[in-house]
Each structure stands twice: as structure tokens, then as C-alpha cells.
């Protein structure tokens, strides 16, 4: 009996409908909560809990959208506690408190956008990171306390803050801070302080003070010991910072990813003092991911180590028996360095219709060996898909990530061109190879297509084309990011021009599809319009959405 071809099952509509995602999982008072992103509702985000009967129950009423705009990229727009949920409503900017079994009610109006909430049950208030403009007009982050009646600024301000965490006895607080000009995965500090009798914070301390170290995600264990993620050498690992016995839980892998969005949870500390961390290397999570199963919610038994799936947001697009595991591909770049990626074979075909080289954003993201509806769609249409970890990617240690410093627009582009050549030796014809990428990945797509021996089919999703304009116009979180990727301004202006795809627009050849969001504040639409108009030697289609 013949079976239905994968391409007839994994259709564009089914992929779009099947992108419901469960994020920011929280376990509070013996109950599971998570944030669900729903494409069928225009991308609305809602808080969901697993009821006692095992059925998922949506807590967020239809008129609310649980999202934040803090740092421009959002995240951590809610927090569950034993009495209910606190969240930020995107449409109004209001901070809402939804007591268990009741509708949401607004708290006092904060002086700016809020996120990264913590319920302070010792003082019956909500702590939050709030973006506040100072008297000189400069926006920074402050820690505030919010009740129904008032908003109190607690006296802690920095360019950026994340991960506020209250100690079990309620006496202390830890938070991650970093300065404009640094990215949190490169240089950030852990600050600690004690609350005074009025609930405000006293003098700040820095438990691990190293200017070239990233310290983030503080967590207090039940015995009051402070833990954090720290990258003091090649790998980002969990450390117990509290004296008298500081400990590093050493693993040769990345326990944590770059903090592009607030709300990441990369490890937990059990009541017994055990550390359970999400740890990966070369795009493969040591725990917490699967290539043959859509993202789901699972429960890990600390006694037996057994894993039970408790909720799957969507019906699988394709039965697991028809999926193929990704294969790690590694090749030598032109300067002798190693570049790797994960290759997903085409489904149902002995010979693939072509190759898609997928370039992640960041550029500090990474290729991941997980079941992704987008990749599944293309493999079902007969394409092989290579997710490339070009230099600058995370997941392979600090040296690999920093290998792009000063070389963005050159080394990443060279890695893509070399990947096209390496895959041609494996039988993938260059003329049937497509490169596609988003944001920083789109920038690299444009650079690769402008190379003499680069690919001739590309899909650029909102990639920047003019680095000088990007540096002037992008949001504050990334305002100085290009300093490390290319060079600081103003003396690096010539490099910015030379690396910009707009400068090399006449060299672009072949077929280029550009996709651009009309309200994108990170990469403004003018960037895509400019390259579409300037690339007169290529066949360009620009679609705005």
C-alpha cells in the first residue's frame, strides 16, 4: 500500500498552523505553567496551565496579549506565583495581576515598559525591570516594586538589567547588569544587595568581578546559596558563588545561550543541591531537545530520571518513523579553521531537489538539531537543509563565537562561500543551492551573493544592508553591538562602508527574494528597500509584510 508523499502532508498552511510554541516553562506550587505563542490568533501570547485532570487550560482572557517590549526584543512578560499570575499586556502596556480564578486587574502604572517580574511574597508586591528615561533623556533599566497603589523605585539602575532573584529568606536580591557597548554574553556582572526595613536596596556588591567575564541568571538554592551562569573561560557553566565552598559545575558544553530575549531558564538547583542544566555542544542539546519530536512539555523524575511527556501543543505534522536524524557536517575553511553544521536530508527522495543553506541570526545564535516545522517543510518538498554554524555562532565555545569579532561581513561570508564549495564536493550542485537567513543571517546572505564565487539564489529575511545606517537607527540593546563585530565608530566608518552589502550591490547576481516587516524597529524597512533598488544586476523581489 502506497503512502502519502511527505510534501502533500507538510503543506505551507499546516506549517503555519503548527507553529504554536510553548515557552518560558514555570513550575510553581506543584503546578505547571507556560507561555503559548498562537499564530492562529495573530501571534497572541497567552499563559497556560496544566489542570489537575491533565488538560491544558488557558488563563489569559481573549482581550490580553502577554508580551513585553523591554530591550526591544521582549521576553519574560509574565510570572506565575502561588496566588496567580502577573503579566504585561502588550496592547496597553499595563502590568496586570490575575489572582487564581479571577479576571486580570491592573496594578499601579509604572513609568515605563516592564518585564522580568518576580513576586515578592515577603512584602506582597511585584518586582520588575522597568525601562525609565532619566532627567537627561537617557533610557536605562531600573528595578521597581509595584502594588495596586504605588510604584517604588528601589535605587538600582544600570544601562541594562535582567534576572532579578530574591533570596529564600527575602533579605537579599541578585540581578544581572551590563553596560551599553557590551552584550550580556560577553561582559556582564552579577550584583547583589540586601533589602532594608523599608524594602529598598542597600549597598551593591559584585560577587565575581572580572571585566572580561559574563555572569548571568542568578538562582538561590533552598539553603540560601547563590548560583549563576559564568563564562570565565571557554565554556559557560554553572557556579555556586556563595562561600565558604564556591564550586564550578564543569561541563565541556554551553550551559546557556546568548541573552537575546529575557526569560531564558537554562538551569535549576534542586532542594538537594543538584544542578540540572540545559547543556549543548555543536547544536545538540545534551538534554531537552529531539530531532524526531515537536517541542513538548515533559516531566523529569529526580528519583528515577525517567522523562514523561505531559503536554504536546500540536499534532505532529508527520509520523516519527518517516523523519531522519540530522548529520553533523564539518569542513575546513579557507584559513584553516573548522566550520560545521547540521544536515537534514530530503524526505522520500533518494536524490534531493537541491540544497538550502540556512544561516541563523545573531550572529551569535546556533544551528540546532531539533524538529523545526520550517526545516520539515523544505525537506518534505525534496530539499536537503544545512543549518550552518559559521564563525560567530555560539554552542562551540567562546573562541568560536569570538572568531567573528572584527570580521563580520568577511569571515562569515567566507564560511558560507566555502560551505557551498564543500557541499558541491558532496554532490550538491552549486546552481541548485539556495542560501537563506534572517537578520544577521540575511546580511550574510547578501554578502555571500556579492562574492565572485558565491551562491546565485538567496532569500534575505530582513537583513541589514547599510551598517552605518543600522548603527544610527537600531534599538538601544544593539546600539553598540557592531563595535565588536566590525569596529567602534567613528574611526571604523570606512570598514562599515566596505562591509555593507549596499556598497557591493552591483556585484549581486542571480535571484534574490527579500522579505521585510513594515514595522521592524531592529532592522528598519529602509535597509531592504535600499538594497532592492541598488542591486540592478540581480533579479530581486521585495515582499513586505
Short mmCIF file of C-alpha atoms in Angstrom, two decimals:
data_model
loop_
_atom_site.label_atom_id
_atom_site.label_comp_id
_atom_site.label_asym_id
_atom_site.label_seq_id
_atom_site.Cartn_x
_atom_site.Cartn_y
_atom_site.Cartn_z
CA UNK A 1 0.00 0.00 0.00
CA UNK A 2 1.47 3.35 -1.06
CA UNK A 3 1.78 6.13 1.49
CA UNK A 4 1.00 9.80 1.02
CA UNK A 5 4.07 11.79 -0.04
CA UNK A 6 5.51 13.99 2.69
CA UNK A 7 5.11 17.09 0.50
CA UNK A 8 1.32 16.56 0.48
CA UNK A 9 1.19 16.33 4.27
CA UNK A 10 3.59 19.12 5.26
CA UNK A 11 1.87 21.96 3.42
CA UNK A 12 2.54 25.69 3.94
CA UNK A 13 -0.82 26.11 5.66
CA UNK A 14 -0.21 23.21 8.04
CA UNK A 15 3.25 24.53 8.87
CA UNK A 16 1.84 27.99 9.60
CA UNK A 17 -0.91 26.49 11.73
CA UNK A 18 1.51 24.17 13.51
CA UNK A 19 3.90 26.77 14.92
CA UNK A 20 2.18 27.05 18.30
CA UNK A 21 5.08 27.12 20.75
CA UNK A 22 5.38 26.59 24.48
CA UNK A 23 7.96 28.91 26.06
CA UNK A 24 9.21 30.04 29.47
CA UNK A 25 8.02 27.00 31.41
CA UNK A 26 7.49 27.59 35.14
CA UNK A 27 6.76 25.14 37.95
CA UNK A 28 5.02 26.83 40.87
CA UNK A 29 3.28 25.24 43.83
CA UNK A 30 3.20 21.81 42.22
CA UNK A 31 1.61 23.20 39.07
CA UNK A 32 2.96 23.63 35.54
CA UNK A 33 2.63 26.94 33.67
CA UNK A 34 3.93 28.09 30.30
CA UNK A 35 3.62 30.84 27.71
CA UNK A 36 2.00 29.80 24.44
CA UNK A 37 2.51 31.67 21.13
CA UNK A 38 -0.53 31.23 18.87
CA UNK A 39 -0.19 32.08 15.17
CA UNK A 40 -3.90 31.41 14.59
CA UNK A 41 -4.63 34.36 16.90
CA UNK A 42 -2.26 36.77 15.18
CA UNK A 43 0.74 35.72 17.25
CA UNK A 44 -1.01 36.43 20.55
CA UNK A 45 0.78 35.09 23.63
CA UNK A 46 -1.19 33.55 26.48
CA UNK A 47 -0.40 31.90 29.82
CA UNK A 48 -1.49 28.27 30.02
CA UNK A 49 -1.51 25.86 32.95
CA UNK A 50 -1.90 22.12 33.24
CA UNK A 51 -5.02 21.45 35.31
CA UNK A 52 -5.31 18.59 37.76
CA UNK A 53 -7.09 16.46 35.16
CA UNK A 54 -4.10 16.81 32.83
CA UNK A 55 -5.88 19.16 30.41
CA UNK A 56 -4.22 22.41 29.31
CA UNK A 57 -6.22 25.44 30.48
CA UNK A 58 -5.73 28.93 29.04
CA UNK A 59 -5.61 31.54 31.81
CA UNK A 60 -5.27 34.71 29.71
CA UNK A 61 -8.62 36.22 28.59
CA UNK A 62 -9.08 36.97 24.86
CA UNK A 63 -8.53 40.74 25.13
CA UNK A 64 -4.99 40.42 26.52
CA UNK A 65 -1.63 39.71 24.87
CA UNK A 66 1.16 38.63 27.24
CA UNK A 67 4.22 40.23 25.67
CA UNK A 68 6.82 42.85 26.57
CA UNK A 69 8.91 45.31 24.58
CA UNK A 70 11.74 45.70 27.10
CA UNK A 71 15.17 45.84 25.38
CA UNK A 72 13.32 45.91 22.06
CA UNK A 73 13.14 42.11 21.81
CA UNK A 74 10.94 41.38 24.81
CA UNK A 75 10.61 38.17 26.78
CA UNK A 76 9.79 37.48 30.45
CA UNK A 77 6.45 39.26 30.17
CA UNK A 78 4.86 37.22 32.97
CA UNK A 79 5.46 35.34 36.20
CA UNK A 80 3.37 32.71 37.95
CA UNK A 81 3.20 32.58 41.75
CA UNK A 82 1.10 30.55 44.17
CA UNK A 83 -1.64 33.17 44.18
CA UNK A 84 -1.93 33.64 40.43
CA UNK A 85 -0.09 35.33 37.54
CA UNK A 86 1.36 38.79 36.93
CA UNK A 87 1.89 39.85 33.33
CA UNK A 88 2.47 42.74 30.97
CA UNK A 89 -0.28 43.41 28.42
CA UNK A 90 1.21 44.41 25.07
CA UNK A 91 -1.71 46.48 23.80
CA UNK A 92 -1.98 48.75 26.86
CA UNK A 93 1.45 48.41 28.48
CA UNK A 94 -0.31 47.79 31.77
CA UNK A 95 1.02 45.42 34.41
CA UNK A 96 -1.83 43.08 35.29
CA UNK A 97 -2.32 40.87 38.34
CA UNK A 98 -4.57 37.87 37.77
CA UNK A 99 -5.39 36.16 41.04
CA UNK A 100 -6.28 32.49 40.77
CA UNK A 101 -9.84 32.08 39.49
CA UNK A 102 -10.31 35.82 38.86
CA UNK A 103 -10.01 38.17 35.86
CA UNK A 104 -6.85 40.30 35.44
CA UNK A 105 -6.78 43.65 37.24
CA UNK A 106 -4.23 46.45 36.65
CA UNK A 107 -1.56 47.35 39.15
CA UNK A 108 -0.27 50.91 39.56
CA UNK A 109 1.03 52.39 36.31
CA UNK A 110 4.84 52.08 36.01
CA UNK A 111 6.95 54.89 34.48
CA UNK A 112 7.98 52.71 31.51
CA UNK A 113 7.76 49.27 29.90
CA UNK A 114 8.23 46.39 32.37
CA UNK A 115 9.32 42.75 32.25
CA UNK A 116 11.22 40.10 34.24
CA UNK A 117 8.69 40.03 37.08
CA UNK A 118 9.31 38.49 40.50
CA UNK A 119 6.63 38.00 43.14
CA UNK A 120 7.98 39.25 46.48
CA UNK A 121 5.71 37.36 48.87
CA UNK A 122 7.59 38.73 51.88
CA UNK A 123 6.27 42.23 51.10
CA UNK A 124 3.20 41.41 48.92
CA UNK A 125 4.50 43.23 45.86
CA UNK A 126 5.83 42.63 42.36
CA UNK A 127 9.41 43.45 41.43
CA UNK A 128 10.14 44.23 37.78
CA UNK A 129 12.78 45.54 35.40
CA UNK A 130 11.47 48.86 34.08
CA UNK A 131 12.85 50.99 31.23
CA UNK A 132 12.90 54.56 32.54
CA UNK A 133 14.12 57.78 30.93
CA UNK A 134 16.27 59.87 33.29
CA UNK A 135 16.38 63.67 33.62
CA UNK A 136 18.89 63.89 30.77
CA UNK A 137 16.63 61.91 28.48
CA UNK A 138 18.72 58.72 28.57
CA UNK A 139 16.85 55.44 28.82
CA UNK A 140 18.11 52.85 31.29
CA UNK A 141 16.81 49.95 33.38
CA UNK A 142 15.65 50.28 36.97
CA UNK A 143 14.33 47.80 39.48
CA UNK A 144 10.88 48.84 40.69
CA UNK A 145 8.34 47.46 43.17
CA UNK A 146 4.69 47.55 42.06
CA UNK A 147 1.48 47.18 44.06
CA UNK A 148 -2.09 48.20 43.28
CA UNK A 149 -1.47 51.57 44.92
CA UNK A 150 2.09 52.54 44.02
CA UNK A 151 5.32 52.09 42.10
CA UNK A 152 8.51 52.42 44.15
CA UNK A 153 11.91 52.85 42.51
CA UNK A 154 14.31 50.76 44.58
CA UNK A 155 17.52 52.67 43.81
CA UNK A 156 19.13 50.15 41.44
CA UNK A 157 19.77 51.47 37.92
CA UNK A 158 22.03 50.30 35.09
CA UNK A 159 22.10 50.54 31.33
CA UNK A 160 20.60 47.03 31.26
CA UNK A 161 19.28 44.65 33.92
CA UNK A 162 17.95 41.08 33.84
CA UNK A 163 17.11 38.13 36.07
CA UNK A 164 16.17 39.73 39.41
CA UNK A 165 16.08 36.97 42.04
CA UNK A 166 15.08 37.24 45.70
CA UNK A 167 16.80 35.04 48.30
CA UNK A 168 14.63 32.44 50.10
CA UNK A 169 14.59 34.44 53.33
CA UNK A 170 13.57 37.61 51.46
CA UNK A 171 16.56 39.56 52.77
CA UNK A 172 18.72 39.66 49.64
CA UNK A 173 18.50 40.19 45.90
CA UNK A 174 20.72 39.28 42.96
CA UNK A 175 20.46 40.67 39.43
CA UNK A 176 22.47 40.67 36.20
CA UNK A 177 23.68 44.03 34.87
CA UNK A 178 25.67 45.20 31.86
CA UNK A 179 26.64 48.46 30.20
CA UNK A 180 25.84 49.91 26.80
CA UNK A 181 28.68 48.94 24.49
CA UNK A 182 28.73 45.38 25.82
CA UNK A 183 26.50 42.45 25.05
CA UNK A 184 25.40 40.40 28.07
CA UNK A 185 27.03 37.18 26.82
CA UNK A 186 30.40 38.95 26.53
CA UNK A 187 30.65 41.20 29.57
CA UNK A 188 28.07 41.33 32.36
CA UNK A 189 28.17 41.45 36.14
CA UNK A 190 26.20 39.92 38.94
CA UNK A 191 25.06 42.47 41.54
CA UNK A 192 23.80 41.59 44.99
CA UNK A 193 22.25 43.74 47.71
CA UNK A 194 20.17 43.42 50.86
CA UNK A 195 16.78 44.97 51.47
CA UNK A 196 16.46 47.48 54.30
CA UNK A 197 13.45 47.77 56.59
CA UNK A 198 11.60 49.94 54.07
CA UNK A 199 12.03 47.38 51.29
CA UNK A 200 14.59 49.41 49.38
CA UNK A 201 18.03 48.12 48.45
CA UNK A 202 21.25 48.84 50.31
CA UNK A 203 24.83 48.89 49.05
CA UNK A 204 25.63 46.80 45.97
CA UNK A 205 28.23 44.04 45.93
CA UNK A 206 29.82 42.19 42.99
CA UNK A 207 30.47 38.51 43.89
CA UNK A 208 32.50 37.73 40.76
CA UNK A 209 34.14 40.86 39.37
CA UNK A 210 36.06 40.24 36.15
CA UNK A 211 35.80 42.77 33.30
CA UNK A 212 36.13 40.04 30.65
CA UNK A 213 33.57 37.68 32.16
CA UNK A 214 29.88 37.18 31.56
CA UNK A 215 27.87 36.31 34.69
CA UNK A 216 24.11 35.90 34.49
CA UNK A 217 20.97 34.06 35.58
CA UNK A 218 21.36 34.12 39.38
CA UNK A 219 19.49 31.45 41.30
CA UNK A 220 19.20 30.98 45.04
CA UNK A 221 19.01 27.40 46.25
CA UNK A 222 16.86 26.36 49.20
CA UNK A 223 19.83 26.65 51.59
CA UNK A 224 20.41 30.27 50.56
CA UNK A 225 23.45 29.61 48.34
CA UNK A 226 23.77 31.83 45.27
CA UNK A 227 24.40 30.21 41.88
CA UNK A 228 24.92 31.77 38.45
CA UNK A 229 26.00 31.03 34.91
CA UNK A 230 29.55 32.25 34.33
CA UNK A 231 31.81 32.21 31.31
CA UNK A 232 35.27 32.65 32.75
CA UNK A 233 36.99 30.51 30.11
CA UNK A 234 35.92 28.52 27.04
CA UNK A 235 32.57 27.23 28.33
CA UNK A 236 29.63 28.87 30.09
CA UNK A 237 28.96 26.73 33.17
CA UNK A 238 27.01 26.91 36.41
CA UNK A 239 28.87 28.12 39.50
CA UNK A 240 27.97 28.12 43.15
CA UNK A 241 29.23 31.52 44.31
CA UNK A 242 28.38 31.53 48.00
CA UNK A 243 31.21 30.97 50.47
CA UNK A 244 32.68 29.06 52.11
CA UNK A 245 32.70 26.50 49.30
CA UNK A 246 32.44 28.08 45.82
CA UNK A 247 32.03 25.32 43.23
CA UNK A 248 32.11 25.19 39.46
CA UNK A 249 29.92 22.52 37.88
CA UNK A 250 32.27 21.97 34.96
CA UNK A 251 30.92 20.61 31.66
CA UNK A 252 32.55 20.84 28.23
CA UNK A 253 29.48 22.40 26.68
CA UNK A 254 27.38 25.54 26.68
CA UNK A 255 25.06 25.77 29.68
CA UNK A 256 23.09 28.69 28.35
CA UNK A 257 22.72 30.75 25.21
CA UNK A 258 23.17 34.43 24.39
CA UNK A 259 20.54 36.53 26.14
CA UNK A 260 18.76 37.99 23.13
CA UNK A 261 15.39 37.82 24.85
CA UNK A 262 14.61 37.97 28.54
CA UNK A 263 13.15 34.94 30.28
CA UNK A 264 15.57 32.16 29.41
CA UNK A 265 15.90 29.43 32.03
CA UNK A 266 19.00 27.33 31.46
CA UNK A 267 19.35 25.51 34.78
CA UNK A 268 17.68 24.77 38.09
CA UNK A 269 19.02 23.82 41.51
CA UNK A 270 17.05 21.16 43.36
CA UNK A 271 16.33 21.21 47.10
CA UNK A 272 19.10 18.63 47.47
CA UNK A 273 21.61 20.97 45.83
CA UNK A 274 21.78 19.15 42.50
CA UNK A 275 22.20 21.26 39.38
CA UNK A 276 20.18 20.30 36.31
CA UNK A 277 21.29 22.33 33.30
CA UNK A 278 20.38 22.62 29.67
CA UNK A 279 23.72 21.98 28.07
CA UNK A 280 24.71 21.62 24.42
CA UNK A 281 27.59 21.47 22.00
CA UNK A 282 27.68 21.82 18.22
CA UNK A 283 23.93 22.44 18.06
CA UNK A 284 22.98 19.34 20.01
CA UNK A 285 21.44 19.70 23.45
CA UNK A 286 22.66 17.12 25.92
CA UNK A 287 19.19 17.29 27.47
CA UNK A 288 15.98 18.93 26.38
CA UNK A 289 15.76 18.54 22.59
CA UNK A 290 14.79 16.00 19.95
CA UNK A 291 15.10 15.73 16.18
CA UNK A 292 12.08 13.43 15.82
CA UNK A 293 9.56 15.09 18.12
CA UNK A 294 7.99 18.53 18.08
CA UNK A 295 8.75 20.69 21.15
CA UNK A 296 6.67 19.47 24.06
CA UNK A 297 6.44 19.72 27.83
CA UNK A 298 7.93 16.85 29.81
CA UNK A 299 8.41 15.96 33.46
CA UNK A 300 11.76 14.60 34.69
CA UNK A 301 11.71 12.40 37.77
CA UNK A 302 14.62 13.30 40.05
CA UNK A 303 14.48 9.82 41.60
CA UNK A 304 14.31 7.58 38.53
CA UNK A 305 15.49 10.08 35.87
CA UNK A 306 12.51 8.95 33.80
CA UNK A 307 11.02 11.51 31.40
CA UNK A 308 7.26 11.66 30.80
CA UNK A 309 5.63 13.89 28.18
CA UNK A 310 2.77 15.77 29.84
CA UNK A 311 1.64 18.08 27.03
CA UNK A 312 2.18 18.47 23.28
CA UNK A 313 0.93 21.79 21.87
CA UNK A 314 0.32 20.44 18.37
CA UNK A 315 -0.47 17.28 16.45
CA UNK A 316 2.70 16.10 14.67
CA UNK A 317 2.92 17.14 11.02
CA UNK A 318 4.48 13.81 10.06
CA UNK A 319 4.80 10.46 11.80
CA UNK A 320 8.14 10.00 13.57
CA UNK A 321 9.08 6.88 11.57
CA UNK A 322 9.43 8.98 8.41
CA UNK A 323 11.84 11.52 9.91
CA UNK A 324 15.60 11.33 9.56
CA UNK A 325 18.19 12.42 12.15
CA UNK A 326 20.46 15.32 11.20
CA UNK A 327 24.06 14.57 10.37
CA UNK A 328 26.91 16.76 11.54
CA UNK A 329 28.92 18.11 8.61
CA UNK A 330 32.36 19.66 9.16
CA UNK A 331 34.76 21.15 6.67
CA UNK A 332 37.94 23.19 6.62
CA UNK A 333 37.54 26.89 5.89
CA UNK A 334 39.95 28.73 3.59
CA UNK A 335 42.03 29.99 6.52
CA UNK A 336 42.31 26.55 8.13
CA UNK A 337 39.57 26.90 10.73
CA UNK A 338 36.83 24.32 11.14
CA UNK A 339 33.23 25.15 10.28
CA UNK A 340 30.36 22.77 10.95
CA UNK A 341 26.64 22.42 10.52
CA UNK A 342 23.73 20.02 10.76
CA UNK A 343 22.42 18.47 7.54
CA UNK A 344 18.78 17.37 7.33
CA UNK A 345 18.25 15.05 4.36
CA UNK A 346 15.35 15.37 1.96
CA UNK A 347 12.42 13.11 2.76
CA UNK A 348 11.03 10.49 0.34
CA UNK A 349 13.75 11.11 -2.26
CA UNK A 350 16.98 9.28 -3.00
CA UNK A 351 18.37 12.40 -4.70
CA UNK A 352 17.39 15.80 -3.26
CA UNK A 353 15.95 18.51 -5.50
CA UNK A 354 18.51 20.95 -4.18
CA UNK A 355 20.25 22.28 -1.09
CA UNK A 356 19.22 25.08 1.24
CA UNK A 357 21.94 26.54 3.46
CA UNK A 358 20.22 28.12 6.43
CA UNK A 359 22.03 30.96 8.21
CA UNK A 360 20.86 31.75 11.74
CA UNK A 361 20.59 35.25 13.12
CA UNK A 362 22.51 36.93 15.87
CA UNK A 363 25.11 36.28 14.51
CA UNK A 364 25.56 34.58 17.88
CA UNK A 365 22.74 32.05 17.56
CA UNK A 366 23.43 28.46 16.52
CA UNK A 367 22.19 25.61 14.35
CA UNK A 368 20.13 23.21 16.44
CA UNK A 369 19.37 19.56 15.81
CA UNK A 370 15.70 19.79 16.71
CA UNK A 371 12.49 19.19 14.80
CA UNK A 372 11.59 22.52 13.24
CA UNK A 373 8.43 22.94 11.11
CA UNK A 374 10.21 25.23 8.66
CA UNK A 375 13.02 22.74 8.04
CA UNK A 376 10.49 19.90 7.89
CA UNK A 377 8.57 21.73 5.17
CA UNK A 378 11.61 22.12 2.92
CA UNK A 379 12.81 18.56 3.42
CA UNK A 380 9.29 17.37 2.59
CA UNK A 381 9.49 19.33 -0.68
CA UNK A 382 12.64 17.41 -1.58
CA UNK A 383 15.38 19.77 -0.42
CA UNK A 384 18.26 18.94 1.87
CA UNK A 385 18.77 21.65 4.50
CA UNK A 386 22.15 22.51 6.03
CA UNK A 387 21.99 24.65 9.17
CA UNK A 388 25.42 26.26 9.18
CA UNK A 389 27.38 27.25 12.28
CA UNK A 390 29.53 29.90 10.68
CA UNK A 391 32.14 31.62 12.84
CA UNK A 392 30.47 33.76 15.44
CA UNK A 393 27.95 31.06 16.34
CA UNK A 394 27.52 30.00 19.93
CA UNK A 395 27.49 26.38 21.05
CA UNK A 396 31.12 25.60 20.22
CA UNK A 397 32.86 27.62 22.92
CA UNK A 398 33.94 31.19 23.44
CA UNK A 399 36.79 31.03 20.91
CA UNK A 400 34.46 30.07 18.06
CA UNK A 401 31.98 32.79 19.00
CA UNK A 402 34.66 35.46 19.25
CA UNK A 403 36.28 34.33 15.98
CA UNK A 404 33.93 36.74 14.19
CA UNK A 405 34.96 39.77 16.27
CA UNK A 406 36.20 42.46 13.90
CA UNK A 407 35.40 40.27 10.90
CA UNK A 408 31.62 40.44 10.46
CA UNK A 409 30.84 40.72 6.78
CA UNK A 410 34.06 38.93 5.83
CA UNK A 411 34.66 35.74 7.83
CA UNK A 412 31.01 34.71 7.98
CA UNK A 413 30.66 35.38 4.25
CA UNK A 414 33.79 33.34 3.53
CA UNK A 415 32.40 30.45 5.61
CA UNK A 416 29.19 30.44 3.54
CA UNK A 417 31.06 30.51 0.23
CA UNK A 418 33.31 27.70 1.48
CA UNK A 419 30.24 25.75 2.60
CA UNK A 420 28.76 25.99 -0.91
CA UNK A 421 32.02 24.63 -2.33
CA UNK A 422 32.28 21.88 0.30
CA UNK A 423 28.73 20.73 -0.34
CA UNK A 424 29.37 20.73 -4.10
CA UNK A 425 32.05 18.12 -3.47
CA UNK A 426 29.35 16.07 -1.73
CA UNK A 427 27.19 16.16 -4.86
CA UNK A 428 25.06 19.27 -4.27
CA UNK A 429 25.20 21.34 -7.46
CA UNK A 430 26.03 25.00 -6.84
CA UNK A 431 23.35 26.19 -9.27
CA UNK A 432 20.72 24.40 -7.17
CA UNK A 433 21.95 25.72 -3.83
CA UNK A 434 19.92 28.37 -2.01
CA UNK A 435 21.20 30.42 0.91
CA UNK A 436 18.65 31.94 3.27
CA UNK A 437 18.88 33.75 6.55
CA UNK A 438 17.18 36.18 8.92
CA UNK A 439 18.52 39.45 10.33
CA UNK A 440 22.29 38.93 10.74
CA UNK A 441 21.88 35.77 8.64
CA UNK A 442 20.22 37.85 5.92
CA UNK A 443 23.17 40.24 5.99
CA UNK A 444 25.48 37.29 5.36
CA UNK A 445 23.22 36.07 2.52
CA UNK A 446 23.68 39.43 0.78
CA UNK A 447 27.43 39.38 1.33
CA UNK A 448 27.76 35.84 0.00
CA UNK A 449 25.74 36.62 -3.13
CA UNK A 450 28.02 39.58 -3.82
CA UNK A 451 31.09 37.30 -3.76
CA UNK A 452 32.50 36.24 -7.17
CA UNK A 453 32.26 32.54 -6.31
CA UNK A 454 29.22 32.82 -4.06
CA UNK A 455 25.72 31.34 -4.42
CA UNK A 456 23.31 32.69 -7.01
CA UNK A 457 19.99 32.05 -5.28
CA UNK A 458 19.24 33.76 -1.98
CA UNK A 459 16.43 34.55 0.44
CA UNK A 460 17.15 37.51 2.71
CA UNK A 461 14.71 37.93 5.60
CA UNK A 462 15.08 41.48 6.99
CA UNK A 463 18.88 41.54 6.80
CA UNK A 464 20.71 44.89 7.14
CA UNK A 465 22.38 46.25 4.02
CA UNK A 466 23.92 49.50 5.32
CA UNK A 467 25.91 49.12 8.55
CA UNK A 468 26.36 52.84 9.16
CA UNK A 469 22.63 53.46 8.96
CA UNK A 470 22.00 50.40 11.12
CA UNK A 471 24.33 51.73 13.83
CA UNK A 472 22.46 55.05 13.80
CA UNK A 473 18.91 53.68 13.72
CA UNK A 474 18.70 50.38 15.57
CA UNK A 475 17.31 49.98 19.07
CA UNK A 476 19.36 50.59 22.21
CA UNK A 477 20.03 46.92 23.04
CA UNK A 478 22.11 46.54 19.85
CA UNK A 479 23.17 50.17 19.53
CA UNK A 480 26.86 49.37 20.08
CA UNK A 481 26.89 45.71 19.08
CA UNK A 482 28.68 46.40 15.78
CA UNK A 483 31.59 47.93 17.72
CA UNK A 484 32.83 44.43 18.47
CA UNK A 485 31.67 42.79 15.25
CA UNK A 486 33.35 45.35 12.97
CA UNK A 487 34.96 48.31 14.79
CA UNK A 488 33.97 51.22 17.01
CA UNK A 489 32.77 54.40 15.37
CA UNK A 490 33.80 56.91 14.18
CA UNK A 491 37.22 55.55 13.20
CA UNK A 492 35.69 52.35 11.83
CA UNK A 493 33.39 54.15 9.36
CA UNK A 494 35.41 53.05 6.33
CA UNK A 495 35.11 49.40 7.39
CA UNK A 496 31.36 49.81 7.86
CA UNK A 497 31.04 51.03 4.29
CA UNK A 498 33.29 48.33 2.88
CA UNK A 499 31.41 45.51 4.65
CA UNK A 500 27.94 46.82 3.79
CA UNK A 501 26.15 44.85 1.03
CA UNK A 502 24.80 48.17 -0.26
CA UNK A 503 28.34 49.18 -1.20
CA UNK A 504 28.67 45.96 -3.20
CA UNK A 505 25.17 45.99 -4.66
CA UNK A 506 26.41 45.98 -8.27
CA UNK A 507 28.19 42.68 -7.61
CA UNK A 508 24.97 40.91 -6.62
CA UNK A 509 24.00 38.36 -9.27
CA UNK A 510 21.27 35.78 -9.60
CA UNK A 511 17.82 35.57 -7.96
CA UNK A 512 17.17 37.27 -4.64
CA UNK A 513 13.97 37.29 -2.59
CA UNK A 514 13.86 39.89 0.20
CA UNK A 515 11.24 39.61 2.96
CA UNK A 516 10.81 42.62 5.24
CA UNK A 517 8.48 43.53 8.09
CA UNK A 518 6.98 47.00 7.69
CA UNK A 519 7.19 47.76 11.43
CA UNK A 520 10.61 46.27 12.16
CA UNK A 521 12.47 48.52 14.63
CA UNK A 522 15.60 46.37 14.79
CA UNK A 523 16.29 46.35 11.03
CA UNK A 524 14.20 49.21 9.55
CA UNK A 525 12.49 48.60 6.21
CA UNK A 526 14.66 51.25 4.55
CA UNK A 527 17.54 48.76 4.70
CA UNK A 528 15.73 46.27 2.47
CA UNK A 529 14.33 48.90 0.13
CA UNK A 530 17.81 50.34 -0.45
CA UNK A 531 19.43 47.04 -1.45
CA UNK A 532 16.45 46.04 -3.60
CA UNK A 533 16.75 49.27 -5.58
CA UNK A 534 20.55 49.21 -5.82
CA UNK A 535 21.05 45.55 -6.89
CA UNK A 536 20.32 46.27 -10.56
CA UNK A 537 22.33 43.28 -11.85
CA UNK A 538 20.26 40.76 -9.88
CA UNK A 539 16.65 39.66 -10.24
CA UNK A 540 15.23 40.99 -6.96
CA UNK A 541 11.77 40.57 -5.48
CA UNK A 542 10.93 42.56 -2.35
CA UNK A 543 7.90 41.49 -0.30
CA UNK A 544 6.80 43.50 2.73
CA UNK A 545 4.53 42.11 5.41
#
